[in-house]
Each structure stands twice: as structure tokens, then as C-alpha cells.
Coordinates of C-alpha atoms in Angstrom, one line a residue:
M1151 CA -97.6 144.0 -55.8
S1152 CA -96.2 143.3 -52.3
I1153 CA -96.5 139.8 -50.7
G1154 CA -96.7 139.3 -47.0
P1155 CA -98.2 141.1 -43.9
K1156 CA -98.9 144.8 -44.0
R1157 CA -97.3 147.0 -41.3
F1158 CA -99.4 147.7 -38.3
T1159 CA -97.9 151.2 -38.0
P1160 CA -96.3 153.3 -40.7
P1161 CA -92.5 154.1 -40.5
A1162 CA -91.9 157.0 -38.1
C1163 CA -89.7 158.7 -40.7
N1164 CA -88.1 158.3 -44.1
I1165 CA -84.5 157.0 -44.5
A1166 CA -83.4 160.3 -46.0
D1167 CA -84.5 162.1 -42.8
F1168 CA -81.5 160.9 -40.8
P1169 CA -78.7 163.5 -40.5
A1170 CA -76.1 160.7 -41.2
I1171 CA -75.7 157.0 -41.3
D1172 CA -72.2 155.7 -40.9
A1173 CA -72.8 152.0 -40.2
V1174 CA -75.7 149.5 -40.3
F1175 CA -75.7 146.3 -38.3
I1176 CA -77.8 143.4 -39.8
S1177 CA -79.0 140.9 -37.2
H1178 CA -80.2 138.3 -39.8
N1179 CA -81.5 137.9 -43.3
H1180 CA -85.3 137.5 -42.7
S1181 CA -87.0 139.9 -45.1
D1182 CA -88.5 142.0 -42.3
H1183 CA -85.0 142.7 -41.1
L1184 CA -83.1 142.8 -44.4
S1185 CA -85.1 144.7 -47.0
Y1186 CA -83.6 145.1 -50.5
P1187 CA -85.4 148.4 -51.2
S1188 CA -84.4 149.8 -47.8
V1189 CA -80.8 148.8 -48.2
K1190 CA -80.5 150.4 -51.6
E1191 CA -82.2 153.6 -50.4
I1192 CA -79.7 153.8 -47.5
V1193 CA -76.8 153.4 -49.9
R1194 CA -78.3 156.0 -52.3
N1195 CA -78.7 158.6 -49.5
Y1196 CA -75.5 157.8 -47.6
P1197 CA -72.9 156.5 -50.1
R1198 CA -70.2 156.1 -47.4
V1199 CA -72.3 153.8 -45.3
H1200 CA -70.7 150.5 -44.2
F1201 CA -72.7 147.3 -43.4
F1202 CA -71.8 144.7 -40.8
V1203 CA -73.3 141.3 -41.2
A1204 CA -72.9 137.7 -39.8
L1205 CA -71.3 134.8 -41.7
G1206 CA -72.8 134.1 -45.1
V1207 CA -74.8 137.3 -45.5
A1208 CA -72.1 139.3 -47.4
K1209 CA -72.9 137.4 -50.6
W1210 CA -76.4 138.9 -50.6
F1211 CA -74.9 142.4 -50.5
H1212 CA -72.4 141.6 -53.2
D1213 CA -75.1 140.2 -55.4
S1214 CA -77.0 143.5 -54.8
G1215 CA -74.0 145.5 -56.0
I1216 CA -72.9 146.6 -52.5
T1217 CA -69.2 146.0 -51.5
A1218 CA -68.9 148.1 -48.3
V1219 CA -69.7 145.2 -46.1
T1220 CA -67.8 143.4 -43.3
E1221 CA -68.8 139.8 -42.5
M1222 CA -68.1 138.5 -38.9
D1223 CA -68.5 135.4 -36.8
W1224 CA -69.8 135.2 -33.3
W1225 CA -67.2 136.6 -30.8
D1226 CA -65.3 138.4 -33.6
D1227 CA -64.2 141.9 -32.8
A1228 CA -63.4 144.8 -35.1
E1229 CA -62.2 148.4 -34.8
V1230 CA -63.8 151.1 -36.9
V1231 CA -62.4 154.6 -37.4
L1232 CA -64.6 157.3 -38.8
E1233 CA -63.2 160.6 -40.1
R1234 CA -65.2 163.8 -40.7
T1235 CA -64.1 167.2 -41.9
T1236 CA -65.6 170.0 -39.8
S1237 CA -66.8 173.4 -41.2
S1238 CA -63.4 174.8 -40.2
D1239 CA -61.6 172.1 -42.2
V1240 CA -60.4 170.2 -39.1
I1241 CA -60.4 166.4 -39.5
E1242 CA -62.0 164.7 -36.6
S1243 CA -61.9 161.0 -36.0
I1244 CA -64.2 158.7 -33.9
T1245 CA -63.2 155.1 -33.0
A1246 CA -65.7 152.4 -32.3
F1247 CA -65.2 148.9 -31.2
I1248 CA -67.6 146.3 -32.7
S1249 CA -68.4 142.8 -31.6
C1250 CA -70.5 140.2 -33.3
L1251 CA -72.2 138.1 -30.6
P1252 CA -74.5 135.1 -30.3
T1253 CA -78.3 135.1 -30.3
Q1254 CA -81.0 132.4 -30.6
H1255 CA -82.8 132.7 -33.9
G1256 CA -82.5 131.5 -37.5
S1257 CA -82.2 132.7 -41.1
L1258 CA -84.2 132.3 -44.3
R1259 CA -84.6 134.1 -47.6
T1260 CA -86.2 131.4 -49.7
P1261 CA -87.9 128.0 -48.9
F1262 CA -84.5 126.4 -49.8
D1263 CA -81.9 128.2 -47.6
R1264 CA -83.1 127.8 -44.1
D1265 CA -80.2 128.5 -41.6
R1266 CA -77.6 128.7 -44.3
T1267 CA -76.4 132.0 -43.0
L1268 CA -75.7 133.1 -39.4
W1269 CA -77.8 135.3 -37.2
A1270 CA -76.2 137.6 -34.6
S1271 CA -76.4 140.3 -32.0
W1272 CA -74.0 143.3 -31.9
T1273 CA -72.3 145.6 -29.5
I1274 CA -70.8 148.9 -30.3
K1275 CA -68.5 150.7 -27.9
S1276 CA -67.3 154.3 -28.4
G1277 CA -66.5 157.3 -26.4
G1278 CA -66.7 155.3 -23.1
K1279 CA -70.3 154.2 -23.8
S1280 CA -71.7 150.9 -25.1
V1281 CA -74.9 149.6 -26.6
W1282 CA -75.9 146.0 -27.2
F1283 CA -78.4 145.3 -30.0
A1284 CA -80.0 141.9 -29.5
G1285 CA -81.6 141.5 -32.9
D1286 CA -84.2 138.8 -32.9
T1287 CA -83.8 136.2 -30.3
G1288 CA -85.4 133.5 -28.2
Y1289 CA -84.3 132.5 -24.7
R1290 CA -85.8 129.2 -23.7
Y1291 CA -88.1 126.7 -25.3
L1292 CA -91.5 126.6 -23.7
P1293 CA -93.2 123.3 -24.7
E1294 CA -96.9 122.9 -25.0
G1295 CA -98.5 122.1 -21.7
I1296 CA -96.2 124.4 -19.6
E1297 CA -97.4 128.0 -19.0
E1298 CA -95.1 130.9 -18.6
L1299 CA -94.6 131.5 -14.9
G1300 CA -96.6 128.2 -14.3
P1301 CA -95.4 125.0 -12.7
G1302 CA -92.1 123.7 -14.2
F1303 CA -91.4 127.0 -15.9
D1304 CA -88.4 128.0 -13.8
E1305 CA -86.8 124.6 -14.4
L1306 CA -86.7 125.0 -18.2
P1307 CA -83.2 125.4 -19.6
R1308 CA -82.1 128.9 -20.5
N1309 CA -79.7 129.9 -23.3
P1310 CA -76.4 130.4 -21.4
Q1311 CA -74.8 132.6 -24.1
F1312 CA -76.5 135.8 -22.8
A1313 CA -74.7 135.4 -19.5
Q1314 CA -71.5 134.8 -21.5
I1315 CA -72.1 138.0 -23.4
G1316 CA -72.6 140.0 -20.2
K1317 CA -69.4 138.4 -18.7
L1318 CA -67.2 138.7 -21.7
R1319 CA -68.3 141.9 -23.4
G1320 CA -70.5 143.6 -20.9
P1321 CA -71.6 145.5 -19.0
F1322 CA -73.5 147.7 -21.4
D1323 CA -75.0 151.2 -20.9
L1324 CA -78.0 150.4 -23.1
G1325 CA -79.6 147.2 -24.4
L1326 CA -82.0 147.1 -27.4
I1327 CA -83.9 144.0 -26.6
P1328 CA -86.9 142.4 -28.4
I1329 CA -90.2 142.1 -26.5
G1330 CA -92.8 141.2 -29.2
G1331 CA -93.8 138.3 -31.5
Y1332 CA -94.2 135.7 -28.8
Q1333 CA -97.6 134.1 -29.0
P1334 CA -98.3 131.1 -29.0
R1335 CA -95.2 130.4 -26.9
S1336 CA -95.0 126.7 -27.9
V1337 CA -94.4 127.9 -31.5
W1338 CA -92.4 131.1 -31.1
S1339 CA -90.4 130.7 -27.9
P1340 CA -87.4 129.1 -29.6
I1341 CA -86.8 132.2 -31.7
H1342 CA -88.7 135.1 -30.1
A1343 CA -88.4 136.3 -26.5
S1344 CA -91.5 137.1 -24.5
P1345 CA -91.4 140.3 -22.3
Y1346 CA -90.6 138.0 -19.3
D1347 CA -87.7 136.4 -21.3
A1348 CA -86.5 139.9 -22.3
V1349 CA -86.2 140.9 -18.7
E1350 CA -84.0 137.9 -17.9
I1351 CA -81.9 138.6 -21.0
F1352 CA -81.5 142.2 -19.8
Q1353 CA -80.2 140.9 -16.5
D1354 CA -78.0 138.2 -18.0
T1355 CA -76.3 140.6 -20.4
R1356 CA -75.7 143.2 -17.6
C1357 CA -77.3 146.1 -19.3
A1358 CA -77.7 149.3 -17.2
K1359 CA -80.8 150.3 -19.1
A1360 CA -82.8 148.9 -22.0
I1361 CA -85.4 149.8 -24.7
G1362 CA -87.9 147.2 -25.9
I1363 CA -87.8 146.7 -29.6
H1364 CA -89.5 144.3 -32.1
W1365 CA -93.1 145.2 -31.4
G1366 CA -95.9 147.2 -32.8
A1367 CA -94.7 147.3 -36.5
W1368 CA -95.6 143.9 -38.1
P1369 CA -98.6 141.7 -36.8
L1370 CA -96.7 138.4 -37.4
T1371 CA -97.9 136.5 -34.3
C1372 CA -101.1 136.1 -32.2
E1373 CA -100.7 138.6 -29.4
P1374 CA -102.2 142.1 -30.0
P1375 CA -99.5 144.3 -31.5
E1376 CA -99.8 146.9 -28.7
Q1377 CA -99.7 144.3 -25.8
P1378 CA -95.9 143.8 -25.4
P1379 CA -95.2 147.1 -23.4
E1380 CA -97.9 146.2 -20.9
K1381 CA -96.5 142.7 -20.5
L1382 CA -93.0 144.1 -20.1
K1383 CA -94.2 146.2 -17.1
E1384 CA -95.8 143.1 -15.6
A1385 CA -92.5 141.1 -16.1
L1386 CA -90.5 143.9 -14.4
K1387 CA -92.8 144.0 -11.5
C1388 CA -92.7 140.2 -11.2
K1389 CA -88.9 140.4 -11.0
G1390 CA -89.0 143.2 -8.4
L1391 CA -87.7 145.8 -10.8
P1392 CA -89.0 149.3 -11.4
E1393 CA -91.7 149.4 -14.1
T1394 CA -90.4 152.6 -15.6
G1395 CA -87.0 154.2 -15.9
L1396 CA -85.0 150.9 -16.3
F1397 CA -86.3 148.9 -19.2
D1398 CA -88.7 151.1 -21.1
V1399 CA -90.3 151.4 -24.6
C1400 CA -90.5 154.3 -26.9
A1401 CA -93.7 155.2 -28.6
I1402 CA -93.5 154.8 -32.4
G1403 CA -91.6 157.9 -33.6
E1404 CA -90.4 158.9 -30.2
S1405 CA -86.8 159.9 -29.5
R1406 CA -85.0 159.2 -26.3
E1407 CA -81.7 160.6 -25.2
F1408 CA -79.2 158.7 -22.9

């Protein structure tokens, strides 16, 4: 028997369908982002996989019998070298540079361990290209009585660490930025960005392009699960940015090449 909300949409594919998984980056330990059955299935299908986690999360992996894990703090950097043998027995190597970076969220596995482990965003740079994975994040706290884009909204404090990420580790070719799980704002704004917040995060972090994530899978909040992409277009238009081609979303199961 499973406990908790049911998925709004089924998974687009099975874990075993991927041609290869070399590394997995865990943003935080909430159960919808760190699933024991999924992690064990990844290891079973890709035994050479390596996990990257923020401070305190490695113990969960060790307790699960998984030792191929690297624990990092915000602003830590690492270099990863992957080697593969081609069909003609030539050893090829790929080098990637990893950074663990701030985000605005939280952590929890049980009612008794709130914020005992760190949450993070991640950047991966390889082959002259870079991607920033935001994980789950808020951007500003929207108190009750202030409406998004209403009077007083622009004066609310923003999290300055996203601009620091853009300055110190950016720019990025692609950002993976959350756009869902935002209503009501007085409840969720500290830990979940709205589409309007997401556009500002996109600008702060100096991403050339972005894909909206964290929507359409789990109905955890009050907005309709399919609403975030439309709100994202409204936010881009409000900022004077193109509604398509810059910060887009993929349909569930769609692939996009950059």
C-alpha cells in the first residue's frame, strides 16, 4: 500500500529505458525527489552510476547499501572523469566539472528531521557546455495580503544567491528551473517559485535558455496541474521576453535537443 498523493501523469518511460546513466544529482531528500525504489532500480540497471548529494544526505545512501556517493556543500566544486571503451577497444574519457550551489527550499524524511540535511542546486559543465539544475526552490516570500504583481510586490526582498550563482558560476547554456507547486503563494512562496519567480531566477542566473520543470506530475498544491506553462508565458510577456524559444516547457515524455 502506498501513502501520499497519486501522480497526475504516469512516468514517461521506465528507468531501464535510458541508454546510460553515469551520474545522478539529488537536489534534496523529500520523498518525491529521493525515492528509495527508484534509486535502487537505477543502481540495479546502471551499477557504475555515481550519486551527488548535499551535506547530510550521503548517510541515507549508505544506509541503503549504496557507497558510490559524493557529498558536497554549497559552492564546493568537483571534477569527474568518465571512461568508456568503444567498440574498437579505444578508451575515451569525458571530463565534467560539478558545482553544488545554493537554493531556497528545505529537507524532510520524517516528522523529526526537518532541515537536518542540506538542499542544493547543481551545475554540470562539460565539452564547453553547461547546465544549471535548480532543484526545488523559492525566490521571495509573498505574505498574505500582497498579490503577485500587485502593490508592494516589487519591493519584496529577493534571494540574492541566484544572482551570485550567475556571477560566480554562470553563464549557463541551459537552466532547468521549477515553475509549479506555487498556490497559495502565502504558503508556498518561501520554498516553491511561481512562473513569475522562475523568470527572474532565469535572469539572475544568466541562463541562455531554460526548460520549466516541477509541474504536471504530482498535484501537491492548489493550482491546476496543467496551469504552470500558461502562467510561464504570461510571466515572460510581462517581462518583455519572447513567449517561446527562450524559456519553454516540454510536454510529458517529449525530448528536446540543444
